C-alpha angles and dihedrals in degrees: 000000000000092000095049096092122156111240095223094061090070095028098114091046095052120101117263089244095054093042093050093047094052093046094046091052092049092051091047093051092046095051091047089056096039104031094164093064110132103168140023126206110219109202142196121187116229130207091278095052091254119141114242121184144088142271114247131187112260089242088066094052095089090056088068088076088091093035135248135245134258128164116263087231090076083086092053098060128122123227090276094054097255119138112243105219093197088069090071099229098099133058092344087069094036093257092279124196122233129201116259121198129194120265103236114238095022100101106115139143114282119242087225091071113341097190097054106020130058130186134213133183123235131201125204126234127198128238091274092051094254120128110279102257098216096056107104092222091056092046089057094043092054092055092043090055091051090057092047091051087058091054093256119128117190122215111201142180130191125215118196129194123196143163130236109216138194112250088229122070120227123260091279094048097257129133116266138188117263124255115251105268113273094013142078090232109125112188111223098164130095109240110165113200090009110165090194090062088054090051092050091056098031095125097058094038091050090051090051090052093046094050091045089057091047090053091045091242106158096224128162122220121285121266125205106242136208100289140046111286093004121131139173129215121191127206120216123257114269138173089219100091097182093049090050089060093039088055093047091055093044089051091053090052096049093046090056093045094048091049089054090050089057093047095255136105125237122204135188089192109145096232115010094159128047094211101040136066121279126239120256140191109221120193122204115202134180128170130226135189124229090278092059094252121144107245098187093085135044126231091280093052094253125135110283124227087249091057091051090052090050092050092049092051096046092048093048094053097036099093092048090047093058091098086067098037094047104029102168139054090249091053092075093057087070093066100082133130115265096027099096090247120129114240097189139035107271142135140210147150120271091347123131094192094071132080095234112039124187103208127214116276146109123285092267090060099040107145146147126245111211102208105177109084123093123232087247092065126103106256093214090057095043089053090045090054090051093049091046088055092049092050090046090055092048094047098048137045099241126173115241113225120232118283114258116241120188123001107001091188090070098046132084119260144137102309125225121232105260098203128059092232090057092046093052090049093052091045098055094041095054109102093195094055092047090052096048099038097035131258096251094048092050092049093050094044093048092047093050096046093043090053090051090051092050090051091050094048091055091061119100108217131209089243091060091051091046094050099040101040114018097034100035113024107039098046091047097045092091092057092070126067117229105255128206111285111270139142114293142095121332116199126224090352089279116120090190094067097062143297114215145164118283089255091054092051091051092051092050094054094046095247121122 
């Protein structure tokens, strides 16, 4: 276990000669296997888990040996790709570039066109050659190394849920499940583990599986999930934490691309439907020592003291980590009763109503399933939140709350913030998170997400108009006599509807 070290962790510390040799050999092997390659997408992953980068001619690939340049502000972008100046990485710094170097072992065919296009991950380094501390991948790597330095080696697996969608909205403008290819049969029923649903969408699911194999993504087969058009794909357990998250993001990209190929959309949105289950990202984690032994259980298969410390730390930081686990306004719509989503920090054995579930298994496979994050979250940051919680539990003597038995959704526990504004406030005010994740990262993340929220809150939605005008004003208009014309409020810009006293206008709109 001690010798199984990912090359990229020490990439920026390696000598130029060793780095160049490893990269040159990787490029050579790739082009021997895929000689028709014409372009390569070089990719960074931003705060939102979106790929940012450029497509370069294959002839330019070898130039990446010494790195390339991207602005530091790529890690201060909102979900729409706009730089958030309040984060402090844009014009305030003069929009500086930083060096980006290839992540060794990440050169694979692109799902966009695997014969002619490759893709490779980049990681950013700061002016002093150290990993750029705002890049989510580097935030995770720093915490991972802290665990390894303590002789603890995580083994993790990522589970991702997503929806396939029809390209066309329904008659009311809402999202809808796709028809089975070649038919007019639109599945509107919830059939978890349905094999027939897999058969209906076999073509797109088979293409996803084929491309995953081509990209060396260790993915299990798809499972039909709880709602129409919803599926889950699980990645295999690995002791390479960074690669686990690399693979999760690559899987998201290829799922979307394969859905487009089959004239559908795919979404990892946390809650695309009001009436159906949301989509989650569940993380399984076990811990080994330097001999490869699972240290989460004792010789009898019971929970070890180390596991109890880990649970206490993860639970204590979970509410303040919600800004990472539920990064968008829509994310919080997933946390509703009856949707098999935990709404408070809790733990239990073989219980899917808790936040931290200890699944069935023997002592060699003792692990924790972290069930809180939405599928829309950035896997690097979800994993970083988990590791921060684990370190918090190891560094402090924290009480572990009682195990939940029965329905955890109906029992008291440490509640989650249910609005993004509350989650962002708890996040930035938590001293422990700022220490583990880094002050600058927390400032940048909070600034970007807070700006997104402010933009969203400025929007006037159709629902507001429906509720405030159509449902409130027009039916009540007849309740008020038409007074003599005088200064006051005029509704909807139409003087023929009614002009009334300020009190009357307030009553009509439902505000008092």
